[in-house]
């Protein structure tokens, strides 16, 4: 497909939203890192200057992604996946440690974070495998292999340690469910999460009593003609209790103290209001300050460069994971609502684009893009506003970081190329 043909067929609404997000993001990065001594916006010694450079590189990369043949991505998806897995493995030998995580390669002028590149590579590899004519998602063997594609990067990232990025890869299971993965597994996963949380909040004894009451109620109200599978039901009860008993062990011996503190704050495990408030101001300092910054913005905010908490550096990592708090303080509810609306429109538009694809590979990759962007969007804003625990992942196209911006740009524009090529696709 010629360059002119791509420009005619590419989805310009998505590109417009992409440009809006990186522009608004840069403005807030500038605000959160600005000081009276700053001079030029092109000062590459400053974070906002570096981000401007990263934006330029990403725009050039977007053009390249659109220029390559669409079949290139499907043909070399496995190779791209292997390369990024090798890069993740290499971190254990050559990685640079920043803020306690060995997640970067020091390239001198630039720190490369391979986990950001692994996101689009994993989405491509998963789409390639699932769209293969020999793959049947109903078969256990194929289900396990698909899960393995998702789990390998997650398992390589967790020891860095970077659990936040690992969670992002697990979001790709939504692609499996979209393509016919049995919902039975989703039910098991949700039940495990519920038991984990309720055990932390109330203990195994109350979980056991509640489960026994639910089973007893079911047996009392069931129809007499319905035969209860006693053995499977008994096994389910035993496995559930054993899992509940393991929760406290995992929480106390596997989780690090910082993770336990965050869960304690999130689930309000501390019952004393005064101690809970103290935890919010110490262990949950970042989120506490972020919430206060957003609250102080009111409806229309304090104005550009007028955020007192932003200028006072009250919120740590405000230019990266907590960039949304700058929007809340300086632009108020109007600004945060605008950002939320832009992301919502982008995600809905991508769902529309994914559903209109003619090839299975393009559709599956499209849903991989949606899954990754959605989990980033939900967790980041939820973390900044105190809805979910702090796990430390950036807001797509918005937070400071060259690797993240390049990775998200690749993720999005590869799909836009596949979409622009849909009229030439065949099953």
GROMACS .gro file of C-alpha atoms in nm:
model
  427
    1UNK     CA    1   0.000   0.000   0.000
    2UNK     CA    2   0.142   0.340  -0.096
    3UNK     CA    3   0.206   0.616   0.156
    4UNK     CA    4  -0.074   0.830   0.011
    5UNK     CA    5  -0.316   0.536   0.031
    6UNK     CA    6  -0.229   0.482   0.398
    7UNK     CA    7  -0.292   0.848   0.478
    8UNK     CA    8  -0.633   0.827   0.311
    9UNK     CA    9  -0.737   0.510   0.493
   10UNK     CA   10  -0.583   0.567   0.835
   11UNK     CA   11  -0.824   0.652   1.116
   12UNK     CA   12  -0.763   1.021   1.171
   13UNK     CA   13  -0.998   1.046   1.470
   14UNK     CA   14  -0.770   0.809   1.663
   15UNK     CA   15  -0.461   1.003   1.555
   16UNK     CA   16  -0.625   1.329   1.661
   17UNK     CA   17  -0.698   1.191   2.010
   18UNK     CA   18  -0.342   1.057   2.028
   19UNK     CA   19  -0.203   1.403   1.944
   20UNK     CA   20  -0.437   1.567   2.197
   21UNK     CA   21  -0.323   1.334   2.474
   22UNK     CA   22   0.050   1.375   2.414
   23UNK     CA   23   0.007   1.753   2.389
   24UNK     CA   24  -0.195   1.783   2.711
   25UNK     CA   25   0.045   1.540   2.875
   26UNK     CA   26   0.349   1.748   2.777
   27UNK     CA   27   0.186   2.069   2.904
   28UNK     CA   28   0.136   1.906   3.244
   29UNK     CA   29   0.486   1.758   3.246
   30UNK     CA   30   0.616   2.109   3.179
   31UNK     CA   31   0.408   2.244   3.465
   32UNK     CA   32   0.511   1.972   3.712
   33UNK     CA   33   0.884   2.014   3.638
   34UNK     CA   34   0.896   2.391   3.577
   35UNK     CA   35   1.106   2.618   3.796
   36UNK     CA   36   1.187   2.990   3.780
   37UNK     CA   37   1.537   2.909   3.656
   38UNK     CA   38   1.407   2.733   3.343
   39UNK     CA   39   1.458   2.912   3.014
   40UNK     CA   40   1.376   2.732   2.688
   41UNK     CA   41   1.123   2.456   2.632
   42UNK     CA   42   1.390   2.294   2.410
   43UNK     CA   43   1.636   2.261   2.698
   44UNK     CA   44   1.712   1.889   2.682
   45UNK     CA   45   1.869   1.898   3.027
   46UNK     CA   46   1.518   1.949   3.165
   47UNK     CA   47   1.258   1.672   3.182
   48UNK     CA   48   1.007   1.863   2.970
   49UNK     CA   49   1.276   1.920   2.706
   50UNK     CA   50   1.360   1.550   2.703
   51UNK     CA   51   0.992   1.462   2.673
   52UNK     CA   52   0.962   1.698   2.376
   53UNK     CA   53   1.248   1.504   2.215
   54UNK     CA   54   1.074   1.174   2.295
   55UNK     CA   55   0.754   1.305   2.135
   56UNK     CA   56   0.948   1.392   1.818
   57UNK     CA   57   1.104   1.044   1.809
   58UNK     CA   58   0.764   0.880   1.866
   59UNK     CA   59   0.601   1.080   1.586
   60UNK     CA   60   0.881   0.970   1.352
   61UNK     CA   61   0.833   0.611   1.471
   62UNK     CA   62   0.456   0.641   1.411
   63UNK     CA   63   0.526   0.738   1.049
   64UNK     CA   64   0.758   0.437   1.012
   65UNK     CA   65   0.498   0.200   1.162
   66UNK     CA   66   0.243   0.325   0.910
   67UNK     CA   67   0.492   0.297   0.622
   68UNK     CA   68   0.583  -0.069   0.676
   69UNK     CA   69   0.381  -0.337   0.502
   70UNK     CA   70   0.095  -0.461   0.720
   71UNK     CA   71   0.194  -0.825   0.669
   72UNK     CA   72   0.536  -0.748   0.819
   73UNK     CA   73   0.384  -0.738   1.168
   74UNK     CA   74   0.217  -1.076   1.136
   75UNK     CA   75   0.516  -1.239   0.963
   76UNK     CA   76   0.772  -1.122   1.220
   77UNK     CA   77   0.555  -1.119   1.533
   78UNK     CA   78   0.725  -1.428   1.680
   79UNK     CA   79   1.071  -1.281   1.615
   80UNK     CA   80   0.978  -0.951   1.780
   81UNK     CA   81   0.847  -1.143   2.080
   82UNK     CA   82   1.168  -1.346   2.113
   83UNK     CA   83   1.385  -1.033   2.084
   84UNK     CA   84   1.196  -0.853   2.362
   85UNK     CA   85   1.208  -1.163   2.585
   86UNK     CA   86   1.587  -1.176   2.536
   87UNK     CA   87   1.605  -0.807   2.629
   88UNK     CA   88   1.408  -0.877   2.947
   89UNK     CA   89   1.642  -1.164   3.035
   90UNK     CA   90   1.944  -0.944   2.971
   91UNK     CA   91   1.835  -0.707   3.247
   92UNK     CA   92   1.944  -0.963   3.506
   93UNK     CA   93   2.302  -0.921   3.380
   94UNK     CA   94   2.324  -0.573   3.231
   95UNK     CA   95   2.026  -0.386   3.376
   96UNK     CA   96   2.042  -0.045   3.539
   97UNK     CA   97   1.865  -0.001   3.873
   98UNK     CA   98   1.646   0.308   3.912
   99UNK     CA   99   1.420   0.362   4.215
  100UNK     CA  100   1.484   0.007   4.332
  101UNK     CA  101   1.388  -0.165   4.005
  102UNK     CA  102   1.638  -0.312   3.756
  103UNK     CA  103   1.421  -0.242   3.454
  104UNK     CA  104   1.641  -0.031   3.225
  105UNK     CA  105   1.940  -0.049   2.993
  106UNK     CA  106   2.171   0.249   3.020
  107UNK     CA  107   2.235   0.362   2.662
  108UNK     CA  108   2.413   0.678   2.772
  109UNK     CA  109   2.178   0.935   2.622
  110UNK     CA  110   1.870   0.728   2.695
  111UNK     CA  111   1.748   0.461   2.938
  112UNK     CA  112   1.563   0.186   2.752
  113UNK     CA  113   1.291  -0.005   2.941
  114UNK     CA  114   1.227  -0.326   2.741
  115UNK     CA  115   0.906  -0.411   2.928
  116UNK     CA  116   0.740  -0.121   2.743
  117UNK     CA  117   0.840  -0.267   2.406
  118UNK     CA  118   0.741  -0.616   2.517
  119UNK     CA  119   0.378  -0.504   2.542
  120UNK     CA  120   0.316  -0.461   2.171
  121UNK     CA  121   0.542  -0.760   2.089
  122UNK     CA  122   0.341  -0.986   2.322
  123UNK     CA  123   0.012  -0.859   2.180
  124UNK     CA  124   0.140  -0.938   1.828
  125UNK     CA  125   0.265  -1.284   1.927
  126UNK     CA  126  -0.062  -1.370   2.100
  127UNK     CA  127  -0.267  -1.253   1.800
  128UNK     CA  128  -0.042  -1.454   1.567
  129UNK     CA  129  -0.083  -1.772   1.771
  130UNK     CA  130  -0.458  -1.740   1.822
  131UNK     CA  131  -0.522  -1.661   1.455
  132UNK     CA  132  -0.325  -1.964   1.337
  133UNK     CA  133  -0.553  -2.209   1.158
  134UNK     CA  134  -0.419  -2.495   1.373
  135UNK     CA  135  -0.505  -2.320   1.702
  136UNK     CA  136  -0.831  -2.405   1.871
  137UNK     CA  137  -0.891  -2.199   2.188
  138UNK     CA  138  -1.132  -2.469   2.306
  139UNK     CA  139  -0.845  -2.718   2.340
  140UNK     CA  140  -0.663  -2.729   2.673
  141UNK     CA  141  -0.322  -2.756   2.504
  142UNK     CA  142  -0.380  -2.440   2.302
  143UNK     CA  143  -0.522  -2.257   2.604
  144UNK     CA  144  -0.207  -2.335   2.804
  145UNK     CA  145   0.023  -2.222   2.524
  146UNK     CA  146  -0.167  -1.895   2.482
  147UNK     CA  147  -0.143  -1.835   2.857
  148UNK     CA  148   0.229  -1.914   2.841
  149UNK     CA  149   0.282  -1.638   2.581
  150UNK     CA  150   0.126  -1.393   2.829
  151UNK     CA  151   0.295  -1.529   3.142
  152UNK     CA  152   0.657  -1.543   3.019
  153UNK     CA  153   0.708  -1.162   3.007
  154UNK     CA  154   0.513  -1.119   3.332
  155UNK     CA  155   0.734  -1.375   3.511
  156UNK     CA  156   1.049  -1.207   3.377
  157UNK     CA  157   0.932  -0.863   3.495
  158UNK     CA  158   0.814  -0.952   3.847
  159UNK     CA  159   1.170  -1.015   3.985
  160UNK     CA  160   1.297  -0.675   3.864
  161UNK     CA  161   1.080  -0.601   4.076
  162UNK     CA  162   0.805  -0.437   3.872
  163UNK     CA  163   0.471  -0.600   3.961
  164UNK     CA  164   0.277  -0.314   3.804
  165UNK     CA  165   0.408  -0.387   3.454
  166UNK     CA  166   0.353  -0.759   3.508
  167UNK     CA  167  -0.017  -0.696   3.580
  168UNK     CA  168  -0.046  -0.516   3.244
  169UNK     CA  169   0.047  -0.833   3.056
  170UNK     CA  170  -0.217  -1.032   3.244
  171UNK     CA  171  -0.476  -0.796   3.094
  172UNK     CA  172  -0.421  -0.977   2.763
  173UNK     CA  173  -0.634  -1.265   2.893
  174UNK     CA  174  -0.931  -1.050   2.787
  175UNK     CA  175  -0.828  -1.121   2.428
  176UNK     CA  176  -0.862  -1.491   2.503
  177UNK     CA  177  -1.213  -1.446   2.643
  178UNK     CA  178  -1.310  -1.235   2.341
  179UNK     CA  179  -1.202  -1.523   2.118
  180UNK     CA  180  -1.389  -1.798   2.302
  181UNK     CA  181  -1.180  -1.884   2.610
  182UNK     CA  182  -1.423  -2.061   2.852
  183UNK     CA  183  -1.580  -1.814   3.094
  184UNK     CA  184  -1.538  -2.083   3.359
  185UNK     CA  185  -1.178  -1.965   3.403
  186UNK     CA  186  -1.287  -1.605   3.450
  187UNK     CA  187  -1.524  -1.718   3.722
  188UNK     CA  188  -1.240  -1.901   3.900
  189UNK     CA  189  -1.013  -1.595   3.877
  190UNK     CA  190  -1.283  -1.362   4.014
  191UNK     CA  191  -1.364  -1.606   4.294
  192UNK     CA  192  -0.994  -1.628   4.387
  193UNK     CA  193  -0.971  -1.248   4.403
  194UNK     CA  194  -1.285  -1.227   4.619
  195UNK     CA  195  -1.159  -1.495   4.859
  196UNK     CA  196  -0.816  -1.328   4.879
  197UNK     CA  197  -0.966  -0.990   4.969
  198UNK     CA  198  -1.233  -1.122   5.208
  199UNK     CA  199  -0.974  -1.338   5.387
  200UNK     CA  200  -0.753  -1.034   5.446
  201UNK     CA  201  -1.051  -0.834   5.569
  202UNK     CA  202  -1.237  -1.092   5.780
  203UNK     CA  203  -1.017  -1.403   5.817
  204UNK     CA  204  -1.049  -1.767   5.709
  205UNK     CA  205  -1.304  -1.858   5.979
  206UNK     CA  206  -1.561  -1.608   5.851
  207UNK     CA  207  -1.490  -1.705   5.490
  208UNK     CA  208  -1.553  -2.070   5.581
  209UNK     CA  209  -1.877  -1.990   5.766
  210UNK     CA  210  -2.003  -1.769   5.483
  211UNK     CA  211  -1.924  -2.031   5.219
  212UNK     CA  212  -2.094  -2.304   5.425
  213UNK     CA  213  -2.407  -2.087   5.462
  214UNK     CA  214  -2.414  -2.018   5.086
  215UNK     CA  215  -2.389  -2.391   5.007
  216UNK     CA  216  -2.653  -2.477   5.269
  217UNK     CA  217  -2.890  -2.213   5.130
  218UNK     CA  218  -2.838  -2.348   4.780
  219UNK     CA  219  -2.919  -2.704   4.894
  220UNK     CA  220  -3.237  -2.585   5.069
  221UNK     CA  221  -3.380  -2.384   4.779
  222UNK     CA  222  -3.279  -2.614   4.494
  223UNK     CA  223  -3.542  -2.812   4.311
  224UNK     CA  224  -3.591  -3.167   4.434
  225UNK     CA  225  -3.531  -3.296   4.082
  226UNK     CA  226  -3.186  -3.137   4.069
  227UNK     CA  227  -2.912  -3.381   4.172
  228UNK     CA  228  -2.626  -3.218   4.359
  229UNK     CA  229  -2.277  -3.340   4.257
  230UNK     CA  230  -2.161  -3.406   4.614
  231UNK     CA  231  -1.797  -3.493   4.536
  232UNK     CA  232  -1.723  -3.184   4.317
  233UNK     CA  233  -1.904  -2.961   4.567
  234UNK     CA  234  -1.702  -3.104   4.856
  235UNK     CA  235  -1.376  -3.061   4.663
  236UNK     CA  236  -1.472  -2.703   4.581
  237UNK     CA  237  -1.531  -2.629   4.951
  238UNK     CA  238  -1.202  -2.790   5.058
  239UNK     CA  239  -0.995  -2.616   4.786
  240UNK     CA  240  -1.152  -2.282   4.871
  241UNK     CA  241  -1.070  -2.318   5.241
  242UNK     CA  242  -0.713  -2.430   5.165
  243UNK     CA  243  -0.670  -2.130   4.936
  244UNK     CA  244  -0.806  -1.902   5.206
  245UNK     CA  245  -0.562  -2.050   5.459
  246UNK     CA  246  -0.275  -1.982   5.219
  247UNK     CA  247  -0.367  -1.614   5.181
  248UNK     CA  248  -0.221  -1.504   5.514
  249UNK     CA  249   0.099  -1.700   5.447
  250UNK     CA  250   0.140  -1.536   5.107
  251UNK     CA  251   0.055  -1.194   5.248
  252UNK     CA  252   0.307  -1.223   5.533
  253UNK     CA  253   0.590  -1.415   5.364
  254UNK     CA  254   0.572  -1.348   4.989
  255UNK     CA  255   0.459  -0.985   4.977
  256UNK     CA  256   0.716  -0.720   5.062
  257UNK     CA  257   0.637  -0.482   5.348
  258UNK     CA  258   0.554  -0.199   5.108
  259UNK     CA  259   0.300  -0.420   4.933
  260UNK     CA  260   0.144  -0.524   5.266
  261UNK     CA  261   0.124  -0.159   5.370
  262UNK     CA  262  -0.053  -0.062   5.049
  263UNK     CA  263  -0.309  -0.340   5.085
  264UNK     CA  264  -0.362  -0.249   5.449
  265UNK     CA  265  -0.434   0.108   5.348
  266UNK     CA  266  -0.651   0.015   5.049
  267UNK     CA  267  -0.866  -0.238   5.239
  268UNK     CA  268  -0.872  -0.030   5.560
  269UNK     CA  269  -0.737  -0.327   5.757
  270UNK     CA  270  -0.642  -0.083   6.033
  271UNK     CA  271  -0.962  -0.009   6.227
  272UNK     CA  272  -0.836   0.279   6.441
  273UNK     CA  273  -0.930   0.602   6.251
  274UNK     CA  274  -0.633   0.793   6.390
  275UNK     CA  275  -0.385   0.522   6.300
  276UNK     CA  276  -0.546   0.488   5.957
  277UNK     CA  277  -0.503   0.860   5.894
  278UNK     CA  278  -0.141   0.833   6.005
  279UNK     CA  279  -0.086   0.546   5.760
  280UNK     CA  280  -0.237   0.758   5.482
  281UNK     CA  281   0.013   1.035   5.555
  282UNK     CA  282   0.316   0.803   5.577
  283UNK     CA  283   0.282   0.475   5.389
  284UNK     CA  284   0.023   0.622   5.151
  285UNK     CA  285   0.197   0.959   5.126
  286UNK     CA  286   0.199   0.971   4.745
  287UNK     CA  287  -0.169   0.891   4.711
  288UNK     CA  288  -0.262   1.118   5.003
  289UNK     CA  289  -0.086   1.417   4.848
  290UNK     CA  290  -0.226   1.332   4.506
  291UNK     CA  291  -0.581   1.325   4.641
  292UNK     CA  292  -0.528   1.659   4.815
  293UNK     CA  293  -0.387   1.814   4.498
  294UNK     CA  294  -0.686   1.700   4.293
  295UNK     CA  295  -0.934   1.815   4.561
  296UNK     CA  296  -0.772   2.159   4.576
  297UNK     CA  297  -0.832   2.214   4.205
  298UNK     CA  298  -1.207   2.252   4.240
  299UNK     CA  299  -1.415   2.287   3.924
  300UNK     CA  300  -1.182   2.486   3.698
  301UNK     CA  301  -0.846   2.450   3.874
  302UNK     CA  302  -0.591   2.702   3.993
  303UNK     CA  303  -0.455   2.773   3.647
  304UNK     CA  304  -0.150   2.678   3.445
  305UNK     CA  305   0.170   2.691   3.658
  306UNK     CA  306  -0.040   2.801   3.956
  307UNK     CA  307  -0.069   2.467   4.136
  308UNK     CA  308   0.074   2.525   4.483
  309UNK     CA  309   0.115   2.156   4.562
  310UNK     CA  310   0.263   2.095   4.218
  311UNK     CA  311   0.512   2.382   4.251
  312UNK     CA  312   0.592   2.275   4.607
  313UNK     CA  313   0.678   1.919   4.498
  314UNK     CA  314   0.429   1.774   4.744
  315UNK     CA  315   0.345   1.482   4.514
  316UNK     CA  316   0.642   1.251   4.441
  317UNK     CA  317   0.678   1.125   4.082
  318UNK     CA  318   0.422   1.382   3.972
  319UNK     CA  319   0.559   1.399   3.618
  320UNK     CA  320   0.536   1.020   3.572
  321UNK     CA  321   0.286   0.794   3.751
  322UNK     CA  322   0.107   1.082   3.928
  323UNK     CA  323   0.077   1.323   3.634
  324UNK     CA  324  -0.304   1.312   3.660
  325UNK     CA  325  -0.284   1.499   3.992
  326UNK     CA  326  -0.129   1.797   3.809
  327UNK     CA  327  -0.430   1.803   3.578
  328UNK     CA  328  -0.663   1.796   3.876
  329UNK     CA  329  -0.492   2.078   4.063
  330UNK     CA  330  -0.428   2.320   3.776
  331UNK     CA  331  -0.723   2.242   3.548
  332UNK     CA  332  -0.977   2.116   3.802
  333UNK     CA  333  -1.270   1.887   3.738
  334UNK     CA  334  -1.306   2.033   3.388
  335UNK     CA  335  -0.952   1.925   3.302
  336UNK     CA  336  -0.971   1.578   3.453
  337UNK     CA  337  -1.310   1.518   3.288
  338UNK     CA  338  -1.161   1.620   2.953
  339UNK     CA  339  -0.878   1.369   2.990
  340UNK     CA  340  -1.117   1.092   3.098
  341UNK     CA  341  -1.347   1.167   2.804
  342UNK     CA  342  -1.056   1.160   2.557
  343UNK     CA  343  -0.940   0.821   2.685
  344UNK     CA  344  -1.295   0.686   2.681
  345UNK     CA  345  -1.351   0.799   2.322
  346UNK     CA  346  -1.016   0.649   2.222
  347UNK     CA  347  -1.100   0.311   2.375
  348UNK     CA  348  -1.450   0.303   2.225
  349UNK     CA  349  -1.308   0.400   1.886
  350UNK     CA  350  -1.054   0.119   1.906
  351UNK     CA  351  -1.330  -0.130   1.989
  352UNK     CA  352  -1.513  -0.011   1.675
  353UNK     CA  353  -1.198  -0.048   1.466
  354UNK     CA  354  -1.126  -0.395   1.607
  355UNK     CA  355  -1.476  -0.519   1.531
  356UNK     CA  356  -1.458  -0.410   1.167
  357UNK     CA  357  -1.137  -0.600   1.091
  358UNK     CA  358  -1.153  -0.862   0.819
  359UNK     CA  359  -0.863  -1.074   0.944
  360UNK     CA  360  -0.857  -1.261   1.273
  361UNK     CA  361  -0.500  -1.146   1.339
  362UNK     CA  362  -0.588  -0.777   1.311
  363UNK     CA  363  -0.898  -0.812   1.529
  364UNK     CA  364  -0.713  -1.003   1.799
  365UNK     CA  365  -0.423  -0.760   1.798
  366UNK     CA  366  -0.673  -0.473   1.819
  367UNK     CA  367  -0.824  -0.620   2.133
  368UNK     CA  368  -0.473  -0.665   2.271
  369UNK     CA  369  -0.416  -0.292   2.224
  370UNK     CA  370  -0.748  -0.214   2.395
  371UNK     CA  371  -0.670  -0.445   2.690
  372UNK     CA  372  -0.328  -0.290   2.754
  373UNK     CA  373  -0.446   0.071   2.724
  374UNK     CA  374  -0.755   0.003   2.938
  375UNK     CA  375  -0.561  -0.154   3.227
  376UNK     CA  376  -0.309   0.133   3.224
  377UNK     CA  377  -0.587   0.391   3.215
  378UNK     CA  378  -0.794   0.228   3.489
  379UNK     CA  379  -0.510   0.148   3.729
  380UNK     CA  380  -0.324   0.478   3.689
  381UNK     CA  381  -0.623   0.702   3.747
  382UNK     CA  382  -0.756   0.468   4.017
  383UNK     CA  383  -0.416   0.477   4.190
  384UNK     CA  384  -0.389   0.857   4.176
  385UNK     CA  385  -0.740   0.899   4.318
  386UNK     CA  386  -0.699   0.630   4.586
  387UNK     CA  387  -0.945   0.380   4.438
  388UNK     CA  388  -0.686   0.105   4.381
  389UNK     CA  389  -0.349   0.033   4.551
  390UNK     CA  390  -0.037   0.203   4.421
  391UNK     CA  391   0.133  -0.025   4.170
  392UNK     CA  392   0.328   0.228   3.964
  393UNK     CA  393   0.235   0.228   3.596
  394UNK     CA  394   0.222   0.532   3.364
  395UNK     CA  395  -0.078   0.698   3.204
  396UNK     CA  396  -0.055   0.618   2.830
  397UNK     CA  397   0.069   0.901   2.602
  398UNK     CA  398   0.063   1.128   2.905
  399UNK     CA  399   0.327   1.041   3.165
  400UNK     CA  400   0.694   1.131   3.127
  401UNK     CA  401   0.913   0.859   2.977
  402UNK     CA  402   1.067   0.784   2.639
  403UNK     CA  403   1.033   0.404   2.648
  404UNK     CA  404   0.669   0.421   2.756
  405UNK     CA  405   0.574   0.676   2.491
  406UNK     CA  406   0.755   0.484   2.218
  407UNK     CA  407   0.598   0.156   2.332
  408UNK     CA  408   0.244   0.298   2.339
  409UNK     CA  409   0.298   0.466   2.002
  410UNK     CA  410   0.411   0.135   1.851
  411UNK     CA  411   0.116  -0.044   2.010
  412UNK     CA  412  -0.135   0.201   1.864
  413UNK     CA  413   0.010   0.275   1.521
  414UNK     CA  414   0.074  -0.088   1.431
  415UNK     CA  415  -0.298  -0.141   1.481
  416UNK     CA  416  -0.382   0.171   1.277
  417UNK     CA  417  -0.168   0.028   0.995
  418UNK     CA  418  -0.351  -0.304   1.014
  419UNK     CA  419  -0.683  -0.119   1.012
  420UNK     CA  420  -0.581   0.093   0.712
  421UNK     CA  421  -0.499  -0.231   0.532
  422UNK     CA  422  -0.825  -0.408   0.617
  423UNK     CA  423  -0.971  -0.381   0.263
  424UNK     CA  424  -0.677  -0.586   0.135
  425UNK     CA  425  -0.706  -0.849   0.408
  426UNK     CA  426  -0.846  -1.195   0.359
  427UNK     CA  427  -0.905  -1.485   0.595
   0.00000   0.00000   0.00000
